[in-house]
Coordinates of C-alpha atoms in Angstrom, one line a residue:
M1 CA -21.9 -161.3 -145.3
G2 CA -24.7 -161.8 -148.1
R3 CA -27.7 -159.0 -147.6
S4 CA -30.8 -160.3 -146.7
P5 CA -34.6 -158.7 -147.5
R6 CA -34.8 -155.0 -146.3
L7 CA -37.8 -152.9 -146.5
P8 CA -37.2 -149.5 -146.9
A9 CA -37.7 -146.7 -144.2
A10 CA -41.0 -144.9 -142.6
A11 CA -42.2 -143.0 -140.1
G12 CA -42.6 -144.9 -136.9
A13 CA -42.7 -148.2 -135.9
Q14 CA -41.4 -150.4 -139.2
I15 CA -43.6 -153.4 -140.7
L16 CA -41.5 -156.1 -141.4
A17 CA -41.0 -159.5 -143.0
A18 CA -41.3 -162.9 -141.9
A19 CA -36.9 -162.7 -141.4
C20 CA -35.3 -159.6 -142.8
L21 CA -32.4 -157.3 -141.9
L22 CA -33.9 -154.5 -139.9
P23 CA -34.5 -151.2 -141.3
N24 CA -30.9 -149.5 -141.4
G25 CA -29.8 -153.1 -139.5
N26 CA -26.6 -152.9 -141.2
F27 CA -25.6 -149.0 -140.4
K28 CA -25.1 -148.8 -144.5
D29 CA -27.2 -145.4 -143.7
G30 CA -24.5 -143.5 -141.5
P31 CA -25.2 -140.0 -139.9
A32 CA -24.3 -136.5 -141.6
K33 CA -20.9 -135.2 -140.9
S34 CA -22.0 -132.2 -138.8
Q35 CA -23.6 -134.8 -136.8
L36 CA -20.0 -137.1 -136.0
N37 CA -17.3 -135.9 -133.8
G38 CA -14.5 -138.1 -135.2
T39 CA -16.2 -141.4 -134.7
V40 CA -18.8 -140.3 -132.2
V41 CA -22.2 -139.6 -132.7
M42 CA -23.5 -136.6 -131.5
G43 CA -27.1 -136.4 -132.1
R44 CA -29.8 -138.9 -130.7
H45 CA -31.3 -139.3 -133.7
S46 CA -28.5 -139.1 -135.9
I47 CA -28.1 -142.8 -136.9
P48 CA -31.6 -143.3 -139.4
N49 CA -34.0 -145.6 -137.9
W50 CA -31.9 -145.6 -134.6
E51 CA -32.4 -143.6 -131.2
I52 CA -29.0 -143.9 -129.6
S53 CA -28.3 -143.2 -126.2
G54 CA -24.5 -142.5 -124.2
F55 CA -20.8 -142.6 -126.1
V56 CA -21.9 -143.9 -129.6
E57 CA -19.3 -144.4 -132.5
Y58 CA -19.9 -145.1 -136.0
I59 CA -17.4 -147.1 -136.9
Q60 CA -16.4 -147.9 -140.7
S61 CA -14.4 -150.6 -142.6
G62 CA -10.4 -149.6 -142.3
H63 CA -11.1 -147.9 -138.3
Q64 CA -8.1 -148.6 -136.3
Q65 CA -7.5 -148.3 -132.8
G66 CA -4.5 -148.4 -131.0
G67 CA -2.8 -149.3 -134.6
M68 CA -5.1 -152.3 -134.5
V69 CA -7.9 -152.8 -137.2
V70 CA -11.3 -152.4 -135.7
A71 CA -13.4 -155.5 -136.6
V72 CA -16.3 -154.7 -138.6
P73 CA -18.2 -157.8 -139.2
E74 CA -20.2 -157.2 -142.8
G75 CA -17.2 -155.5 -144.0
A76 CA -18.8 -151.7 -144.4
S77 CA -19.9 -150.0 -141.2
A78 CA -20.9 -150.7 -137.8
V79 CA -21.5 -149.1 -134.3
R80 CA -19.4 -149.3 -131.1
L81 CA -21.2 -149.1 -127.9
G82 CA -19.4 -147.5 -125.2
N83 CA -19.9 -147.8 -121.6
D84 CA -23.1 -147.7 -120.8
A85 CA -24.5 -147.0 -124.4
S86 CA -27.9 -148.5 -126.1
I87 CA -29.2 -148.6 -129.6
R88 CA -32.7 -148.9 -130.0
Q89 CA -35.1 -149.1 -132.5
N90 CA -39.2 -149.1 -133.1
I91 CA -40.3 -152.2 -134.8
R92 CA -44.1 -153.7 -135.6
V93 CA -44.7 -157.3 -134.5
T94 CA -47.6 -159.5 -134.5
R95 CA -49.0 -159.4 -130.9
R96 CA -48.1 -162.9 -128.9
A97 CA -46.0 -164.2 -132.0
Y98 CA -42.6 -165.3 -131.3
Y99 CA -39.6 -163.6 -132.6
S100 CA -36.0 -164.3 -132.8
I101 CA -32.9 -161.3 -133.2
T102 CA -30.0 -162.1 -134.7
F103 CA -27.0 -159.6 -134.9
S104 CA -23.1 -159.9 -135.1
A105 CA -20.7 -158.8 -132.7
A106 CA -17.2 -158.4 -132.0
R107 CA -15.1 -157.1 -128.9
T108 CA -12.7 -154.5 -128.8
C109 CA -11.0 -155.0 -125.9
A110 CA -9.6 -157.4 -123.2
Q111 CA -12.4 -157.4 -120.7
A112 CA -15.5 -160.1 -120.2
E113 CA -18.1 -157.8 -122.6
K114 CA -21.4 -157.9 -121.9
L115 CA -24.6 -157.2 -124.2
N116 CA -28.2 -156.6 -122.9
V117 CA -30.9 -157.1 -125.4
S118 CA -34.3 -156.4 -124.2
V119 CA -38.1 -155.7 -125.9
A120 CA -39.7 -154.0 -123.1
A121 CA -39.7 -155.6 -119.8
D122 CA -38.3 -159.0 -121.9
S123 CA -34.6 -158.9 -121.4
G124 CA -31.4 -161.2 -121.8
V125 CA -27.4 -160.6 -121.0
L126 CA -25.5 -162.3 -123.5
P127 CA -21.6 -162.7 -123.2
V128 CA -19.3 -161.6 -125.9
Q129 CA -15.7 -162.5 -124.2
T130 CA -15.4 -165.7 -126.0
V131 CA -14.2 -165.6 -129.9
Y132 CA -16.0 -168.4 -132.1
S133 CA -14.9 -167.3 -135.4
S134 CA -11.1 -166.8 -136.9
G135 CA -12.5 -163.3 -137.9
G136 CA -13.1 -161.7 -134.6
W137 CA -16.8 -161.4 -134.3
D138 CA -19.5 -163.8 -134.2
S139 CA -23.7 -163.9 -134.5
Y140 CA -25.6 -163.9 -131.7
S141 CA -29.4 -165.0 -131.3
W142 CA -32.2 -163.8 -128.4
A143 CA -35.7 -164.3 -128.7
F144 CA -38.8 -163.0 -127.1
R145 CA -42.5 -163.1 -127.4
A146 CA -44.5 -159.7 -128.5
K147 CA -46.8 -158.6 -125.9
H148 CA -47.8 -155.6 -127.9
S149 CA -48.0 -154.9 -132.2
A150 CA -45.5 -152.2 -131.6
V151 CA -42.2 -152.5 -129.5
W152 CA -38.7 -150.9 -129.0
L153 CA -35.8 -153.5 -129.4
A154 CA -32.6 -151.8 -127.6
I155 CA -29.0 -153.2 -127.4
H156 CA -27.3 -152.1 -124.6
N157 CA -23.5 -152.2 -123.2
P158 CA -24.0 -152.6 -119.7
G159 CA -19.9 -152.2 -119.0
A160 CA -18.6 -149.6 -116.8
E161 CA -14.9 -149.3 -118.1
E162 CA -12.0 -147.0 -117.9
D163 CA -11.8 -146.1 -121.6
P164 CA -15.5 -145.2 -122.7
A165 CA -14.7 -146.3 -126.0
C166 CA -13.9 -150.0 -124.6
G167 CA -17.1 -151.8 -125.9
P168 CA -18.1 -153.9 -128.3
V169 CA -19.0 -153.4 -131.7
I170 CA -22.9 -154.2 -133.3
D171 CA -23.7 -155.1 -137.0
A172 CA -26.3 -156.7 -139.2
I173 CA -29.3 -156.8 -136.7
A174 CA -31.9 -158.8 -138.2
I175 CA -35.5 -160.4 -136.9
K176 CA -37.4 -163.6 -137.7
T177 CA -41.0 -165.0 -136.9
L178 CA -40.5 -168.3 -134.8
Q179 CA -42.9 -170.8 -134.9
P180 CA -44.6 -172.0 -131.5
P181 CA -42.7 -174.6 -130.0
T182 CA -44.8 -177.8 -130.6
K183 CA -44.8 -181.5 -130.9
S184 CA -44.1 -183.2 -133.9
K185 CA -45.8 -186.3 -135.4
G186 CA -43.7 -189.3 -133.6
N187 CA -41.4 -187.7 -131.6
M188 CA -42.4 -186.0 -128.1
L189 CA -39.9 -183.7 -128.2
R190 CA -40.2 -180.1 -130.1
N191 CA -38.0 -179.0 -132.5
G192 CA -36.4 -182.2 -132.2
D193 CA -34.4 -181.6 -136.1
F194 CA -33.4 -177.9 -135.2
E195 CA -35.7 -176.8 -138.1
D196 CA -36.8 -174.1 -136.6
G197 CA -34.4 -171.8 -135.2
P198 CA -33.0 -168.2 -135.1
Y199 CA -32.3 -166.4 -138.5
I200 CA -28.7 -167.1 -140.3
F201 CA -27.6 -164.6 -142.8
P202 CA -27.1 -165.5 -146.3
D203 CA -23.4 -166.7 -147.5
C204 CA -22.5 -166.1 -143.4
P205 CA -19.8 -169.1 -142.9
W206 CA -19.9 -168.9 -139.0
G207 CA -23.2 -170.1 -138.0
V208 CA -25.2 -168.3 -135.2
L209 CA -24.8 -168.9 -131.6
V210 CA -27.6 -169.3 -128.8
P211 CA -26.7 -167.9 -125.6
P212 CA -27.2 -169.0 -121.7
M213 CA -31.0 -168.2 -120.7
D214 CA -33.2 -168.7 -118.0
E215 CA -35.8 -171.3 -117.8
D216 CA -38.9 -169.0 -117.9
S217 CA -37.4 -167.3 -121.6
C218 CA -38.1 -167.3 -124.7
S219 CA -35.5 -169.3 -126.9
P220 CA -34.2 -168.3 -130.1
L221 CA -34.2 -172.4 -131.0
P222 CA -37.7 -173.1 -130.1
G223 CA -38.1 -175.9 -127.4
W224 CA -35.2 -176.2 -126.2
M225 CA -33.1 -174.5 -123.6
I226 CA -29.1 -173.4 -123.3
M227 CA -27.6 -174.0 -119.7
S228 CA -24.4 -172.5 -118.7
S229 CA -23.1 -169.4 -117.1
T230 CA -20.8 -168.1 -120.1
K231 CA -21.0 -170.6 -123.0
V232 CA -23.1 -171.4 -126.2
V233 CA -23.7 -173.6 -128.6
K234 CA -23.4 -173.0 -132.0
Y235 CA -26.8 -173.1 -134.5
V236 CA -25.4 -174.0 -138.5
D237 CA -27.3 -175.0 -141.7
A238 CA -26.4 -177.4 -144.4
P239 CA -25.4 -174.7 -147.1
R240 CA -22.3 -174.0 -145.3
Y241 CA -21.9 -177.2 -142.8
R242 CA -22.2 -180.6 -143.1
V243 CA -25.9 -181.5 -140.9
P244 CA -27.0 -185.4 -140.6
H245 CA -30.6 -184.8 -141.3
G246 CA -32.4 -182.0 -142.6
A247 CA -31.4 -178.1 -143.2
R248 CA -30.2 -177.3 -139.8
A249 CA -28.4 -178.8 -136.8
V250 CA -26.5 -177.7 -133.5
E251 CA -22.8 -177.6 -133.0
L252 CA -21.6 -177.9 -129.3
V253 CA -19.1 -176.0 -129.0
A254 CA -17.9 -174.9 -125.4
G255 CA -17.5 -178.6 -124.0
R256 CA -19.3 -179.6 -120.6
E257 CA -19.7 -175.4 -120.0
A258 CA -22.9 -175.6 -122.3
A259 CA -25.6 -178.3 -122.3
L260 CA -28.8 -178.2 -124.8
V261 CA -31.6 -179.0 -122.8
Q262 CA -35.3 -179.7 -123.2
E263 CA -38.1 -180.8 -120.4
V264 CA -40.6 -183.2 -121.6
A265 CA -44.0 -184.4 -119.8
T266 CA -43.3 -188.0 -119.0
V267 CA -45.3 -191.1 -117.5
A268 CA -43.4 -192.2 -114.1
G269 CA -42.4 -196.0 -114.6
R270 CA -42.9 -196.1 -118.3
S271 CA -40.5 -196.8 -120.7
Y272 CA -38.7 -194.6 -123.6
R273 CA -36.6 -194.3 -126.5
L274 CA -34.2 -191.8 -127.1
Q275 CA -32.5 -191.2 -130.6
F276 CA -30.3 -188.7 -132.1
Y277 CA -27.4 -188.5 -134.5
V278 CA -23.9 -187.5 -133.6
G279 CA -21.4 -186.2 -136.4
D280 CA -19.1 -183.0 -137.5
A281 CA -20.1 -180.2 -139.5
A282 CA -16.9 -180.8 -142.0
N283 CA -15.7 -177.8 -140.7
G284 CA -11.9 -179.1 -140.4
C285 CA -13.1 -180.4 -136.6
K286 CA -10.8 -183.1 -136.8
E287 CA -10.4 -184.9 -133.2
S288 CA -12.3 -187.6 -131.2
M289 CA -15.3 -186.6 -129.9
V290 CA -17.6 -187.6 -127.2
V291 CA -21.1 -186.8 -126.4
E292 CA -23.0 -187.7 -123.3
A293 CA -27.2 -187.7 -123.2
Y294 CA -28.3 -187.7 -120.4
V295 CA -31.9 -188.8 -119.4
A296 CA -33.9 -189.7 -116.5
A297 CA -31.4 -192.0 -114.5
A298 CA -29.9 -193.5 -117.6
S299 CA -26.7 -192.1 -119.4
L300 CA -25.0 -192.6 -123.0
K301 CA -21.4 -191.5 -124.0
V302 CA -21.3 -191.5 -128.0
Q303 CA -18.1 -191.8 -129.2
Y304 CA -16.8 -190.2 -132.8
Q305 CA -14.2 -190.1 -134.9
S306 CA -14.2 -187.1 -136.5
Q307 CA -12.0 -186.6 -139.7
G308 CA -13.6 -182.7 -139.8
T309 CA -14.9 -183.8 -143.4
G310 CA -18.7 -184.4 -142.5
G311 CA -19.9 -187.7 -140.9
Y312 CA -22.8 -188.8 -138.4
R313 CA -23.8 -192.1 -136.7
R314 CA -27.3 -192.7 -134.7
A315 CA -27.4 -193.2 -131.1
M316 CA -30.1 -195.2 -129.1
L317 CA -31.0 -195.0 -125.6
D318 CA -33.7 -196.6 -123.7
F319 CA -34.9 -196.0 -120.1
V320 CA -37.7 -196.0 -117.9
A321 CA -38.9 -192.3 -116.8
V322 CA -38.8 -191.4 -112.6
G323 CA -41.1 -188.4 -112.9
N324 CA -43.7 -186.8 -114.7
L325 CA -41.2 -184.8 -115.8
T326 CA -37.9 -185.8 -118.1
R327 CA -35.1 -183.6 -118.5
V328 CA -33.4 -184.6 -121.5
V329 CA -29.7 -183.1 -122.0
F330 CA -26.9 -183.0 -124.2
Q331 CA -23.3 -182.0 -123.6
S332 CA -20.0 -182.4 -125.1
L333 CA -17.1 -184.1 -122.5
H334 CA -14.3 -182.2 -124.3
Y335 CA -13.0 -179.0 -125.6
H336 CA -11.9 -179.1 -129.2
M337 CA -10.0 -176.5 -131.5
K338 CA -9.5 -176.3 -135.1
V339 CA -6.1 -175.4 -136.8
D340 CA -6.8 -171.7 -136.8
G341 CA -7.5 -171.8 -133.2
T342 CA -11.5 -171.4 -133.1
L343 CA -13.4 -173.8 -130.9
C344 CA -15.6 -176.6 -132.7
G345 CA -17.4 -179.8 -131.4
P346 CA -19.6 -182.5 -132.5
V347 CA -23.3 -182.0 -134.1
V348 CA -25.9 -183.1 -132.7
D349 CA -29.7 -183.7 -135.1
D350 CA -32.7 -185.5 -135.4
I351 CA -33.8 -186.2 -131.6
S352 CA -36.6 -188.4 -130.8
L353 CA -37.9 -189.0 -128.2
V354 CA -40.9 -191.7 -128.2
S355 CA -42.6 -194.5 -125.3
V356 CA -42.2 -197.9 -125.6
R357 CA -43.5 -200.9 -124.5
K358 CA -40.6 -203.1 -122.7
R359 CA -39.2 -201.7 -119.8
A360 CA -35.4 -202.8 -120.0
A361 CA -32.7 -199.6 -119.9
R362 CA -30.6 -200.0 -123.2
R363 CA -28.0 -198.4 -124.9
L364 CA -27.1 -198.7 -128.7
L365 CA -24.8 -197.3 -131.3
M366 CA -25.6 -197.6 -134.7

């Protein structure tokens, strides 16, 4: 994986750039040998820039467990969080600003592993049991709004398994400042083109997963919520994927189990027009795809025959609002899989919503 901008270590909270790897966020600087018992880290402050709690292992590339090589996302070093173990770092932020956290994780055992990411009282539980990349690890995102100028960022494994070493491997932790979710000119939706979102590591070939979240939670994809119990959507960028518009898009990789959602203020009885792109990310996902859009009492199924080489089509749905708050929802109707067995799906992008004069519902594919 390509390196991100990184600042030198300093005492206390670290002052960070707008988008960067946390100090020692890739765990390149490890504990002294005297602070290791095999792979187990013995001291609370043994890993530079980090504070640990519980059963934490320092894993380097090539480490084996049960005859199998443990995946290290960045290829050099990482930490594994055992039962009820955590790592945390004190970072300096701008009060009331929005931030997203991106990190890579790989599960090492068969159970349904989860990670709890938190800043002060804000926290989110991220499911990591489903693998979406062929390498055995994925990049995940989470977001928060800073209530103070210095905060503790913590990643915790809440698991309680028989084998204390049976926990996820964590690597490459980065932070990015997000723009407040505001409407753009000519579009009632916020961040309808997905240009603002979580940090994507340079040369990262697998995108960033955006997990399910509560309706009141801060989203790493500003303006949008992911509604699901355990599944995600994937945030992809133009350098590595084909996107219909701009530099970013969302790939629906979990079928009906995850929905991309935004609520917008409307006027009951007024007519509106929803437009969006559906396509494929040129990642070898060769299947017949269907994206369904729901809004007010109307819906539209958009069929797209993917050759896996990139392409898109524009769709339009006219509808009449039935209330003062309208939920816009996008789902992939089917699961899709590439030849290597990894999950994939249709891409949605450049979603716009505008008020129109006419009152008749209309569906149109372009």
